[in-house]
């Protein structure tokens, strides 16, 4: 069964450092998403990406965040200068059409900022 | 302010019981999703609804657009159904902007 793969599964970083979270979406999917879940809180939408550009983003997704699809297979989320409050589980998802919404999720990357 | 409210927050059931999880929302939506989050954190999309009812195995999801309410039912519950069930809505007039409920933590006891 096709799956969305995220790496690493857990990343610890110092405050102020840049991190890149990586995702390999399902190969024929066109829509890509990042979500985050702070421990004990609800899942929050960050950004959606289609046709090599951001199609929508939430107010959480400020200038510290960026997304890229550098090589046609990977989909990355970069946080430029991490803050303690960026500690969360980050989920990548992909779908084959916008109408299906969530599609398939990756297993998540747990980011811990110390 | 929570645009999506779920109830109950926590639910414990005996194996075999019929389970209902409720979701109410206060915004205009184009679709509602039910998601399942496993204890390890992974998320699986269960249903997308824009009207009526859908069934998949022992899971049934219904939505009432006029009342802004959806329910997820699990028939003949099993311990492997233990997970957090999350309701999420796609805002109308947006492509992919979603609001999530806080989830219902279900534990099914053998």
PDB file of N, CA and C in Angstrom, chain B:
ATOM      1  N   UNK B   1     -11.954  30.446  21.215  1.00  0.00           N
ATOM      2  CA  UNK B   1     -13.190  30.053  20.512  1.00  0.00           C
ATOM      3  C   UNK B   1     -12.889  28.830  19.675  1.00  0.00           C
ATOM      4  N   UNK B   2     -13.686  27.761  19.881  1.00  0.00           N
ATOM      5  CA  UNK B   2     -13.490  26.536  19.129  1.00  0.00           C
ATOM      6  C   UNK B   2     -14.540  26.452  18.038  1.00  0.00           C
ATOM      7  N   UNK B   3     -14.073  26.434  16.808  1.00  0.00           N
ATOM      8  CA  UNK B   3     -15.005  26.309  15.696  1.00  0.00           C
ATOM      9  C   UNK B   3     -15.563  24.897  15.587  1.00  0.00           C
ATOM     10  N   UNK B   4     -14.827  23.940  16.127  1.00  0.00           N
ATOM     11  CA  UNK B   4     -15.229  22.533  16.073  1.00  0.00           C
ATOM     12  C   UNK B   4     -15.214  21.977  17.490  1.00  0.00           C
ATOM     13  N   UNK B   5     -16.342  21.464  17.924  1.00  0.00           N
ATOM     14  CA  UNK B   5     -16.463  20.903  19.267  1.00  0.00           C
ATOM     15  C   UNK B   5     -16.784  19.428  19.159  1.00  0.00           C
ATOM     16  N   UNK B   6     -16.093  18.633  19.938  1.00  0.00           N
ATOM     17  CA  UNK B   6     -16.360  17.197  19.955  1.00  0.00           C
ATOM     18  C   UNK B   6     -16.816  16.774  21.339  1.00  0.00           C
ATOM     19  N   UNK B   7     -17.653  15.757  21.364  1.00  0.00           N
ATOM     20  CA  UNK B   7     -18.046  15.163  22.644  1.00  0.00           C
ATOM     21  C   UNK B   7     -18.274  13.674  22.442  1.00  0.00           C
ATOM     22  N   UNK B   8     -17.977  12.875  23.465  1.00  0.00           N
ATOM     23  CA  UNK B   8     -17.277  13.300  24.678  1.00  0.00           C
ATOM     24  C   UNK B   8     -15.784  13.470  24.411  1.00  0.00           C
ATOM     25  N   UNK B   9     -15.077  14.008  25.396  1.00  0.00           N
ATOM     26  CA  UNK B   9     -13.617  14.121  25.270  1.00  0.00           C
ATOM     27  C   UNK B   9     -12.956  12.774  25.453  1.00  0.00           C
ATOM     28  N   UNK B  10     -13.496  12.016  26.415  1.00  0.00           N
ATOM     29  CA  UNK B  10     -12.967  10.688  26.704  1.00  0.00           C
ATOM     30  C   UNK B  10     -14.124   9.707  26.780  1.00  0.00           C
ATOM     31  N   UNK B  11     -13.883   8.510  26.313  1.00  0.00           N
ATOM     32  CA  UNK B  11     -14.936   7.502  26.282  1.00  0.00           C
ATOM     33  C   UNK B  11     -14.319   6.135  26.519  1.00  0.00           C
ATOM     34  N   UNK B  12     -14.861   5.431  27.488  1.00  0.00           N
ATOM     35  CA  UNK B  12     -14.437   4.056  27.748  1.00  0.00           C
ATOM     36  C   UNK B  12     -15.619   3.142  27.508  1.00  0.00           C
ATOM     37  N   UNK B  13     -15.415   2.099  26.747  1.00  0.00           N
ATOM     38  CA  UNK B  13     -16.505   1.194  26.404  1.00  0.00           C
ATOM     39  C   UNK B  13     -16.050  -0.250  26.561  1.00  0.00           C
ATOM     40  N   UNK B  14     -17.006  -1.116  26.783  1.00  0.00           N
ATOM     41  CA  UNK B  14     -16.732  -2.552  26.802  1.00  0.00           C
ATOM     42  C   UNK B  14     -16.755  -3.070  25.371  1.00  0.00           C
ATOM     43  N   UNK B  15     -15.918  -4.030  25.118  1.00  0.00           N
ATOM     44  CA  UNK B  15     -15.882  -4.649  23.799  1.00  0.00           C
ATOM     45  C   UNK B  15     -17.301  -5.066  23.378  1.00  0.00           C
ATOM     46  N   UNK B  16     -17.644  -4.757  22.155  1.00  0.00           N
ATOM     47  CA  UNK B  16     -18.959  -5.116  21.635  1.00  0.00           C
ATOM     48  C   UNK B  16     -19.977  -3.995  21.688  1.00  0.00           C
ATOM     49  N   UNK B  17     -19.690  -2.978  22.480  1.00  0.00           N
ATOM     50  CA  UNK B  17     -20.652  -1.889  22.613  1.00  0.00           C
ATOM     51  C   UNK B  17     -20.723  -1.036  21.340  1.00  0.00           C
ATOM     52  N   UNK B  18     -21.854  -0.392  21.164  1.00  0.00           N
ATOM     53  CA  UNK B  18     -22.070   0.563  20.084  1.00  0.00           C
ATOM     54  C   UNK B  18     -21.626   1.937  20.598  1.00  0.00           C
ATOM     55  N   UNK B  19     -20.798   2.593  19.810  1.00  0.00           N
ATOM     56  CA  UNK B  19     -20.181   3.842  20.252  1.00  0.00           C
ATOM     57  C   UNK B  19     -20.596   4.986  19.334  1.00  0.00           C
ATOM     58  N   UNK B  20     -20.866   6.122  19.935  1.00  0.00           N
ATOM     59  CA  UNK B  20     -21.161   7.336  19.165  1.00  0.00           C
ATOM     60  C   UNK B  20     -20.271   8.469  19.631  1.00  0.00           C
ATOM     61  N   UNK B  21     -19.653   9.125  18.685  1.00  0.00           N
ATOM     62  CA  UNK B  21     -18.843  10.321  18.947  1.00  0.00           C
ATOM     63  C   UNK B  21     -19.467  11.455  18.149  1.00  0.00           C
ATOM     64  N   UNK B  22     -19.610  12.590  18.795  1.00  0.00           N
ATOM     65  CA  UNK B  22     -20.305  13.709  18.180  1.00  0.00           C
ATOM     66  C   UNK B  22     -19.373  14.862  17.852  1.00  0.00           C
ATOM     67  N   UNK B  23     -19.752  15.581  16.806  1.00  0.00           N
ATOM     68  CA  UNK B  23     -18.982  16.747  16.364  1.00  0.00           C
ATOM     69  C   UNK B  23     -19.961  17.842  15.965  1.00  0.00           C
ATOM     70  N   UNK B  24     -19.775  19.018  16.528  1.00  0.00           N
ATOM     71  CA  UNK B  24     -20.571  20.183  16.136  1.00  0.00           C
ATOM     72  C   UNK B  24     -19.622  21.278  15.675  1.00  0.00           C
ATOM     73  N   UNK B  25     -20.066  22.043  14.710  1.00  0.00           N
ATOM     74  CA  UNK B  25     -19.208  23.094  14.189  1.00  0.00           C
ATOM     75  C   UNK B  25     -20.021  24.362  13.989  1.00  0.00           C
ATOM     76  N   UNK B  26     -19.325  25.468  13.976  1.00  0.00           N
ATOM     77  CA  UNK B  26     -20.019  26.750  13.963  1.00  0.00           C
ATOM     78  C   UNK B  26     -19.734  27.561  12.701  1.00  0.00           C
ATOM     79  N   UNK B  27     -18.965  27.012  11.790  1.00  0.00           N
ATOM     80  CA  UNK B  27     -18.593  27.747  10.592  1.00  0.00           C
ATOM     81  C   UNK B  27     -19.203  27.079   9.362  1.00  0.00           C
ATOM     82  N   UNK B  28     -19.257  27.811   8.266  1.00  0.00           N
ATOM     83  CA  UNK B  28     -19.704  27.214   7.020  1.00  0.00           C
ATOM     84  C   UNK B  28     -18.637  26.307   6.462  1.00  0.00           C
ATOM     85  N   UNK B  29     -19.046  25.111   6.068  1.00  0.00           N
ATOM     86  CA  UNK B  29     -18.052  24.136   5.631  1.00  0.00           C
ATOM     87  C   UNK B  29     -18.399  23.596   4.254  1.00  0.00           C
ATOM     88  N   UNK B  30     -17.376  23.108   3.596  1.00  0.00           N
ATOM     89  CA  UNK B  30     -17.604  22.402   2.339  1.00  0.00           C
ATOM     90  C   UNK B  30     -17.471  20.900   2.540  1.00  0.00           C
ATOM     91  N   UNK B  31     -16.801  20.482   3.608  1.00  0.00           N
ATOM     92  CA  UNK B  31     -16.677  19.054   3.891  1.00  0.00           C
ATOM     93  C   UNK B  31     -16.259  18.854   5.338  1.00  0.00           C
ATOM     94  N   UNK B  32     -16.563  17.699   5.839  1.00  0.00           N
ATOM     95  CA  UNK B  32     -16.170  17.318   7.204  1.00  0.00           C
ATOM     96  C   UNK B  32     -15.446  15.985   7.114  1.00  0.00           C
ATOM     97  N   UNK B  33     -14.388  15.889   7.890  1.00  0.00           N
ATOM     98  CA  UNK B  33     -13.586  14.666   7.894  1.00  0.00           C
ATOM     99  C   UNK B  33     -13.552  14.054   9.278  1.00  0.00           C
ATOM    100  N   UNK B  34     -13.536  12.766   9.322  1.00  0.00           N
ATOM    101  CA  UNK B  34     -13.239  12.038  10.548  1.00  0.00           C
ATOM    102  C   UNK B  34     -11.881  11.371  10.378  1.00  0.00           C
ATOM    103  N   UNK B  35     -11.036  11.589  11.387  1.00  0.00           N
ATOM    104  CA  UNK B  35      -9.683  11.048  11.370  1.00  0.00           C
ATOM    105  C   UNK B  35      -9.494  10.162  12.599  1.00  0.00           C
ATOM    106  N   UNK B  36      -8.577   9.227  12.483  1.00  0.00           N
ATOM    107  CA  UNK B  36      -8.241   8.362  13.612  1.00  0.00           C
ATOM    108  C   UNK B  36      -6.756   8.522  13.897  1.00  0.00           C
ATOM    109  N   UNK B  37      -6.447   8.845  15.156  1.00  0.00           N
ATOM    110  CA  UNK B  37      -5.044   8.987  15.533  1.00  0.00           C
ATOM    111  C   UNK B  37      -4.685   7.868  16.479  1.00  0.00           C
ATOM    112  N   UNK B  38      -3.702   7.085  16.070  1.00  0.00           N
ATOM    113  CA  UNK B  38      -3.296   5.928  16.861  1.00  0.00           C
ATOM    114  C   UNK B  38      -2.414   6.360  18.023  1.00  0.00           C
ATOM    115  N   UNK B  39      -2.280   5.504  19.031  1.00  0.00           N
ATOM    116  CA  UNK B  39      -1.468   5.862  20.203  1.00  0.00           C
ATOM    117  C   UNK B  39      -0.058   6.314  19.839  1.00  0.00           C
ATOM    118  N   UNK B  40       0.513   5.790  18.794  1.00  0.00           N
ATOM    119  CA  UNK B  40       1.849   6.212  18.385  1.00  0.00           C
ATOM    120  C   UNK B  40       1.882   7.564  17.717  1.00  0.00           C
ATOM    121  N   UNK B  41       0.722   8.131  17.412  1.00  0.00           N
ATOM    122  CA  UNK B  41       0.649   9.461  16.818  1.00  0.00           C
ATOM    123  C   UNK B  41       0.211   9.479  15.377  1.00  0.00           C
ATOM    124  N   UNK B  42       0.320   8.367  14.663  1.00  0.00           N
ATOM    125  CA  UNK B  42      -0.033   8.357  13.248  1.00  0.00           C
ATOM    126  C   UNK B  42      -1.512   8.660  13.025  1.00  0.00           C
ATOM    127  N   UNK B  43      -1.826   9.331  11.944  1.00  0.00           N
ATOM    128  CA  UNK B  43      -3.196   9.746  11.653  1.00  0.00           C
ATOM    129  C   UNK B  43      -3.677   9.075  10.382  1.00  0.00           C
ATOM    130  N   UNK B  44      -4.897   8.558  10.453  1.00  0.00           N
ATOM    131  CA  UNK B  44      -5.519   7.921   9.299  1.00  0.00           C
ATOM    132  C   UNK B  44      -6.825   8.644   8.999  1.00  0.00           C
ATOM    133  N   UNK B  45      -7.057   8.937   7.745  1.00  0.00           N
ATOM    134  CA  UNK B  45      -8.306   9.556   7.345  1.00  0.00           C
ATOM    135  C   UNK B  45      -9.371   8.475   7.196  1.00  0.00           C
ATOM    136  N   UNK B  46     -10.484   8.620   7.900  1.00  0.00           N
ATOM    137  CA  UNK B  46     -11.539   7.615   7.873  1.00  0.00           C
ATOM    138  C   UNK B  46     -12.621   7.953   6.854  1.00  0.00           C
ATOM    139  N   UNK B  47     -13.151   9.155   6.952  1.00  0.00           N
ATOM    140  CA  UNK B  47     -14.268   9.549   6.102  1.00  0.00           C
ATOM    141  C   UNK B  47     -14.141  11.006   5.713  1.00  0.00           C
ATOM    142  N   UNK B  48     -14.661  11.307   4.517  1.00  0.00           N
ATOM    143  CA  UNK B  48     -14.963  12.672   4.159  1.00  0.00           C
ATOM    144  C   UNK B  48     -16.451  12.737   3.844  1.00  0.00           C
ATOM    145  N   UNK B  49     -17.131  13.709   4.442  1.00  0.00           N
ATOM    146  CA  UNK B  49     -18.577  13.837   4.264  1.00  0.00           C
ATOM    147  C   UNK B  49     -18.913  15.248   3.827  1.00  0.00           C
ATOM    148  N   UNK B  50     -19.827  15.352   2.894  1.00  0.00           N
ATOM    149  CA  UNK B  50     -20.416  16.661   2.632  1.00  0.00           C
ATOM    150  C   UNK B  50     -21.929  16.614   2.804  1.00  0.00           C
ATOM    151  N   UNK B  51     -22.483  15.405   2.844  1.00  0.00           N
ATOM    152  CA  UNK B  51     -23.907  15.244   3.126  1.00  0.00           C
ATOM    153  C   UNK B  51     -24.163  13.784   3.456  1.00  0.00           C
ATOM    154  N   UNK B  52     -25.284  13.542   4.123  1.00  0.00           N
ATOM    155  CA  UNK B  52     -25.775  12.179   4.290  1.00  0.00           C
ATOM    156  C   UNK B  52     -24.954  11.295   5.208  1.00  0.00           C
ATOM    157  N   UNK B  53     -24.626  10.137   4.704  1.00  0.00           N
ATOM    158  CA  UNK B  53     -24.092   9.080   5.535  1.00  0.00           C
ATOM    159  C   UNK B  53     -23.109   8.249   4.730  1.00  0.00           C
ATOM    160  N   UNK B  54     -22.058   7.787   5.422  1.00  0.00           N
ATOM    161  CA  UNK B  54     -21.118   6.854   4.787  1.00  0.00           C
ATOM    162  C   UNK B  54     -20.826   5.715   5.737  1.00  0.00           C
ATOM    163  N   UNK B  55     -20.546   4.551   5.162  1.00  0.00           N
ATOM    164  CA  UNK B  55     -20.277   3.365   5.977  1.00  0.00           C
ATOM    165  C   UNK B  55     -19.030   2.689   5.449  1.00  0.00           C
ATOM    166  N   UNK B  56     -18.184   2.281   6.387  1.00  0.00           N
ATOM    167  CA  UNK B  56     -16.998   1.522   6.008  1.00  0.00           C
ATOM    168  C   UNK B  56     -16.751   0.489   7.091  1.00  0.00           C
ATOM    169  N   UNK B  57     -17.082  -0.739   6.770  1.00  0.00           N
ATOM    170  CA  UNK B  57     -16.936  -1.796   7.773  1.00  0.00           C
ATOM    171  C   UNK B  57     -17.852  -1.536   8.949  1.00  0.00           C
ATOM    172  N   UNK B  58     -17.255  -1.463  10.159  1.00  0.00           N
ATOM    173  CA  UNK B  58     -18.055  -1.229  11.354  1.00  0.00           C
ATOM    174  C   UNK B  58     -18.206   0.271  11.674  1.00  0.00           C
ATOM    175  N   UNK B  59     -17.694   1.101  10.840  1.00  0.00           N
ATOM    176  CA  UNK B  59     -17.757   2.542  11.055  1.00  0.00           C
ATOM    177  C   UNK B  59     -18.844   3.167  10.186  1.00  0.00           C
ATOM    178  N   UNK B  60     -19.594   4.046  10.816  1.00  0.00           N
ATOM    179  CA  UNK B  60     -20.641   4.788  10.096  1.00  0.00           C
ATOM    180  C   UNK B  60     -20.492   6.256  10.464  1.00  0.00           C
ATOM    181  N   UNK B  61     -20.529   7.122   9.468  1.00  0.00           N
ATOM    182  CA  UNK B  61     -20.451   8.549   9.730  1.00  0.00           C
ATOM    183  C   UNK B  61     -21.646   9.228   9.091  1.00  0.00           C
ATOM    184  N   UNK B  62     -22.237  10.145   9.844  1.00  0.00           N
ATOM    185  CA  UNK B  62     -23.389  10.890   9.340  1.00  0.00           C
ATOM    186  C   UNK B  62     -23.133  12.374   9.521  1.00  0.00           C
ATOM    187  N   UNK B  63     -23.811  13.156   8.700  1.00  0.00           N
ATOM    188  CA  UNK B  63     -23.705  14.598   8.846  1.00  0.00           C
ATOM    189  C   UNK B  63     -25.063  15.231   8.581  1.00  0.00           C
ATOM    190  N   UNK B  64     -25.382  16.242   9.383  1.00  0.00           N
ATOM    191  CA  UNK B  64     -26.586  17.040   9.183  1.00  0.00           C
ATOM    192  C   UNK B  64     -26.119  18.478   8.955  1.00  0.00           C
ATOM    193  N   UNK B  65     -26.148  18.898   7.716  1.00  0.00           N
ATOM    194  CA  UNK B  65     -25.599  20.200   7.361  1.00  0.00           C
ATOM    195  C   UNK B  65     -26.409  21.328   8.005  1.00  0.00           C
ATOM    196  N   UNK B  66     -27.723  21.165   8.042  1.00  0.00           N
ATOM    197  CA  UNK B  66     -28.574  22.221   8.600  1.00  0.00           C
ATOM    198  C   UNK B  66     -28.277  22.423  10.086  1.00  0.00           C
ATOM    199  N   UNK B  67     -28.067  21.304  10.783  1.00  0.00           N
ATOM    200  CA  UNK B  67     -27.810  21.394  12.222  1.00  0.00           C
ATOM    201  C   UNK B  67     -26.326  21.552  12.533  1.00  0.00           C
ATOM    202  N   UNK B  68     -25.470  21.499  11.520  1.00  0.00           N
ATOM    203  CA  UNK B  68     -24.013  21.628  11.709  1.00  0.00           C
ATOM    204  C   UNK B  68     -23.521  20.599  12.725  1.00  0.00           C
ATOM    205  N   UNK B  69     -23.843  19.370  12.423  1.00  0.00           N
ATOM    206  CA  UNK B  69     -23.536  18.297  13.359  1.00  0.00           C
ATOM    207  C   UNK B  69     -23.206  17.017  12.593  1.00  0.00           C
ATOM    208  N   UNK B  70     -22.230  16.308  13.118  1.00  0.00           N
ATOM    209  CA  UNK B  70     -21.861  15.017  12.534  1.00  0.00           C
ATOM    210  C   UNK B  70     -21.641  14.018  13.654  1.00  0.00           C
ATOM    211  N   UNK B  71     -21.890  12.763  13.363  1.00  0.00           N
ATOM    212  CA  UNK B  71     -21.628  11.692  14.325  1.00  0.00           C
ATOM    213  C   UNK B  71     -20.815  10.597  13.658  1.00  0.00           C
ATOM    214  N   UNK B  72     -19.968  10.008  14.474  1.00  0.00           N
ATOM    215  CA  UNK B  72     -19.219   8.821  14.059  1.00  0.00           C
ATOM    216  C   UNK B  72     -19.676   7.682  14.958  1.00  0.00           C
ATOM    217  N   UNK B  73     -20.126   6.613  14.347  1.00  0.00           N
ATOM    218  CA  UNK B  73     -20.580   5.447  15.101  1.00  0.00           C
ATOM    219  C   UNK B  73     -19.642   4.277  14.845  1.00  0.00           C
ATOM    220  N   UNK B  74     -19.409   3.513  15.902  1.00  0.00           N
ATOM    221  CA  UNK B  74     -18.653   2.275  15.761  1.00  0.00           C
ATOM    222  C   UNK B  74     -19.535   1.156  16.288  1.00  0.00           C
ATOM    223  N   UNK B  75     -19.828   0.218  15.433  1.00  0.00           N
ATOM    224  CA  UNK B  75     -20.637  -0.918  15.879  1.00  0.00           C
ATOM    225  C   UNK B  75     -19.716  -2.054  16.309  1.00  0.00           C
ATOM    226  N   UNK B  76     -20.189  -2.852  17.265  1.00  0.00           N
ATOM    227  CA  UNK B  76     -19.425  -4.013  17.757  1.00  0.00           C
ATOM    228  C   UNK B  76     -17.983  -3.621  18.042  1.00  0.00           C
ATOM    229  N   UNK B  77     -17.800  -2.660  18.929  1.00  0.00           N
ATOM    230  CA  UNK B  77     -16.465  -2.117  19.178  1.00  0.00           C
ATOM    231  C   UNK B  77     -15.485  -3.197  19.637  1.00  0.00           C
ATOM    232  N   UNK B  78     -14.234  -2.937  19.323  1.00  0.00           N
ATOM    233  CA  UNK B  78     -13.160  -3.890  19.591  1.00  0.00           C
ATOM    234  C   UNK B  78     -11.989  -3.122  20.199  1.00  0.00           C
ATOM    235  N   UNK B  79     -11.176  -3.779  21.032  1.00  0.00           N
ATOM    236  CA  UNK B  79     -10.024  -3.057  21.613  1.00  0.00           C
ATOM    237  C   UNK B  79      -9.129  -2.384  20.579  1.00  0.00           C
ATOM    238  N   UNK B  80      -9.041  -2.934  19.394  1.00  0.00           N
ATOM    239  CA  UNK B  80      -8.186  -2.290  18.384  1.00  0.00           C
ATOM    240  C   UNK B  80      -8.782  -0.972  17.875  1.00  0.00           C
ATOM    241  N   UNK B  81     -10.034  -0.681  18.233  1.00  0.00           N
ATOM    242  CA  UNK B  81     -10.623   0.611  17.889  1.00  0.00           C
ATOM    243  C   UNK B  81     -10.125   1.714  18.821  1.00  0.00           C
ATOM    244  N   UNK B  82      -9.421   1.337  19.878  1.00  0.00           N
ATOM    245  CA  UNK B  82      -8.929   2.330  20.834  1.00  0.00           C
ATOM    246  C   UNK B  82      -7.981   3.295  20.130  1.00  0.00           C
ATOM    247  N   UNK B  83      -8.336   4.558  20.166  1.00  0.00           N
ATOM    248  CA  UNK B  83      -7.584   5.593  19.448  1.00  0.00           C
ATOM    249  C   UNK B  83      -8.222   6.931  19.790  1.00  0.00           C
ATOM    250  N   UNK B  84      -7.648   7.990  19.263  1.00  0.00           N
ATOM    251  CA  UNK B  84      -8.282   9.305  19.329  1.00  0.00           C
ATOM    252  C   UNK B  84      -8.965   9.561  17.993  1.00  0.00           C
ATOM    253  N   UNK B  85     -10.213   9.949  18.047  1.00  0.00           N
ATOM    254  CA  UNK B  85     -10.981  10.227  16.833  1.00  0.00           C
ATOM    255  C   UNK B  85     -11.166  11.740  16.726  1.00  0.00           C
ATOM    256  N   UNK B  86     -10.782  12.249  15.590  1.00  0.00           N
ATOM    257  CA  UNK B  86     -10.742  13.696  15.392  1.00  0.00           C
ATOM    258  C   UNK B  86     -11.692  14.090  14.273  1.00  0.00           C
ATOM    259  N   UNK B  87     -12.460  15.110  14.538  1.00  0.00           N
ATOM    260  CA  UNK B  87     -13.344  15.701  13.545  1.00  0.00           C
ATOM    261  C   UNK B  87     -12.641  16.947  12.985  1.00  0.00           C
ATOM    262  N   UNK B  88     -12.660  17.110  11.702  1.00  0.00           N
ATOM    263  CA  UNK B  88     -12.049  18.293  11.094  1.00  0.00           C
ATOM    264  C   UNK B  88     -12.949  18.793   9.980  1.00  0.00           C
ATOM    265  N   UNK B  89     -13.039  20.106   9.833  1.00  0.00           N
ATOM    266  CA  UNK B  89     -13.904  20.678   8.809  1.00  0.00           C
ATOM    267  C   UNK B  89     -13.092  21.528   7.854  1.00  0.00           C
ATOM    268  N   UNK B  90     -13.492  21.452   6.606  1.00  0.00           N
ATOM    269  CA  UNK B  90     -12.870  22.302   5.588  1.00  0.00           C
ATOM    270  C   UNK B  90     -13.761  23.517   5.428  1.00  0.00           C
ATOM    271  N   UNK B  91     -13.207  24.686   5.612  1.00  0.00           N
ATOM    272  CA  UNK B  91     -14.009  25.902   5.529  1.00  0.00           C
ATOM    273  C   UNK B  91     -14.526  26.109   4.113  1.00  0.00           C
ATOM    274  N   UNK B  92     -15.746  26.590   4.055  1.00  0.00           N
ATOM    275  CA  UNK B  92     -16.320  26.892   2.751  1.00  0.00           C
ATOM    276  C   UNK B  92     -15.572  28.068   2.143  1.00  0.00           C
ATOM    277  N   UNK B  93     -15.502  28.092   0.853  1.00  0.00           N
ATOM    278  CA  UNK B  93     -14.829  29.171   0.120  1.00  0.00           C
ATOM    279  C   UNK B  93     -13.326  29.209   0.356  1.00  0.00           C
ATOM    280  N   UNK B  94     -12.791  28.128   0.862  1.00  0.00           N
ATOM    281  CA  UNK B  94     -11.325  28.003   0.912  1.00  0.00           C
ATOM    282  C   UNK B  94     -10.967  26.692   0.229  1.00  0.00           C
ATOM    283  N   UNK B  95      -9.754  26.620  -0.220  1.00  0.00           N
ATOM    284  CA  UNK B  95      -9.351  25.385  -0.868  1.00  0.00           C
ATOM    285  C   UNK B  95      -9.094  24.296   0.134  1.00  0.00           C
ATOM    286  N   UNK B  96      -8.216  24.600   1.095  1.00  0.00           N
ATOM    287  CA  UNK B  96      -7.768  23.546   1.992  1.00  0.00           C
ATOM    288  C   UNK B  96      -7.543  24.036   3.412  1.00  0.00           C
ATOM    289  N   UNK B  97      -8.308  24.990   3.842  1.00  0.00           N
ATOM    290  CA  UNK B  97      -8.170  25.491   5.207  1.00  0.00           C
ATOM    291  C   UNK B  97      -9.046  24.637   6.110  1.00  0.00           C
ATOM    292  N   UNK B  98      -8.443  24.056   7.125  1.00  0.00           N
ATOM    293  CA  UNK B  98      -9.175  23.141   8.002  1.00  0.00           C
ATOM    294  C   UNK B  98      -9.145  23.623   9.442  1.00  0.00           C
ATOM    295  N   UNK B  99     -10.233  23.353  10.146  1.00  0.00           N
ATOM    296  CA  UNK B  99     -10.259  23.485  11.593  1.00  0.00           C
ATOM    297  C   UNK B  99     -10.472  22.101  12.192  1.00  0.00           C
ATOM    298  N   UNK B 100      -9.751  21.831  13.274  1.00  0.00           N
ATOM    299  CA  UNK B 100      -9.795  20.512  13.889  1.00  0.00           C
ATOM    300  C   UNK B 100     -10.474  20.575  15.243  1.00  0.00           C
ATOM    301  N   UNK B 101     -11.187  19.509  15.584  1.00  0.00           N
ATOM    302  CA  UNK B 101     -11.642  19.343  16.949  1.00  0.00           C
ATOM    303  C   UNK B 101     -10.499  18.849  17.826  1.00  0.00           C
ATOM    304  N   UNK B 102     -10.730  18.850  19.115  1.00  0.00           N
ATOM    305  CA  UNK B 102      -9.684  18.427  20.055  1.00  0.00           C
ATOM    306  C   UNK B 102      -9.583  16.914  20.175  1.00  0.00           C
ATOM    307  N   UNK B 103     -10.529  16.219  19.570  1.00  0.00           N
ATOM    308  CA  UNK B 103     -10.432  14.762  19.559  1.00  0.00           C
ATOM    309  C   UNK B 103     -11.214  14.102  20.688  1.00  0.00           C
ATOM    310  N   UNK B 104     -11.620  12.891  20.456  1.00  0.00           N
ATOM    311  CA  UNK B 104     -12.259  12.043  21.467  1.00  0.00           C
ATOM    312  C   UNK B 104     -11.384  10.824  21.662  1.00  0.00           C
ATOM    313  N   UNK B 105     -10.929  10.646  22.889  1.00  0.00           N
ATOM    314  CA  UNK B 105     -10.070   9.507  23.193  1.00  0.00           C
ATOM    315  C   UNK B 105     -10.936   8.314  23.578  1.00  0.00           C
ATOM    316  N   UNK B 106     -10.901   7.289  22.765  1.00  0.00           N
ATOM    317  CA  UNK B 106     -11.714   6.091  22.972  1.00  0.00           C
ATOM    318  C   UNK B 106     -10.851   4.943  23.465  1.00  0.00           C
ATOM    319  N   UNK B 107     -11.286   4.315  24.540  1.00  0.00           N
ATOM    320  CA  UNK B 107     -10.643   3.100  25.034  1.00  0.00           C
ATOM    321  C   UNK B 107     -11.692   2.005  25.075  1.00  0.00           C
ATOM    322  N   UNK B 108     -11.441   0.929  24.378  1.00  0.00           N
ATOM    323  CA  UNK B 108     -12.351  -0.209  24.384  1.00  0.00           C
ATOM    324  C   UNK B 108     -11.703  -1.322  25.201  1.00  0.00           C
ATOM    325  N   UNK B 109     -12.396  -1.720  26.235  1.00  0.00           N
ATOM    326  CA  UNK B 109     -11.867  -2.723  27.166  1.00  0.00           C
ATOM    327  C   UNK B 109     -12.361  -4.116  26.774  1.00  0.00           C
ATOM    328  N   UNK B 110     -11.457  -5.080  26.773  1.00  0.00           N
ATOM    329  CA  UNK B 110     -11.866  -6.442  26.379  1.00  0.00           C
ATOM    330  C   UNK B 110     -12.896  -7.027  27.360  1.00  0.00           C
TER     331      UNK B 110
END
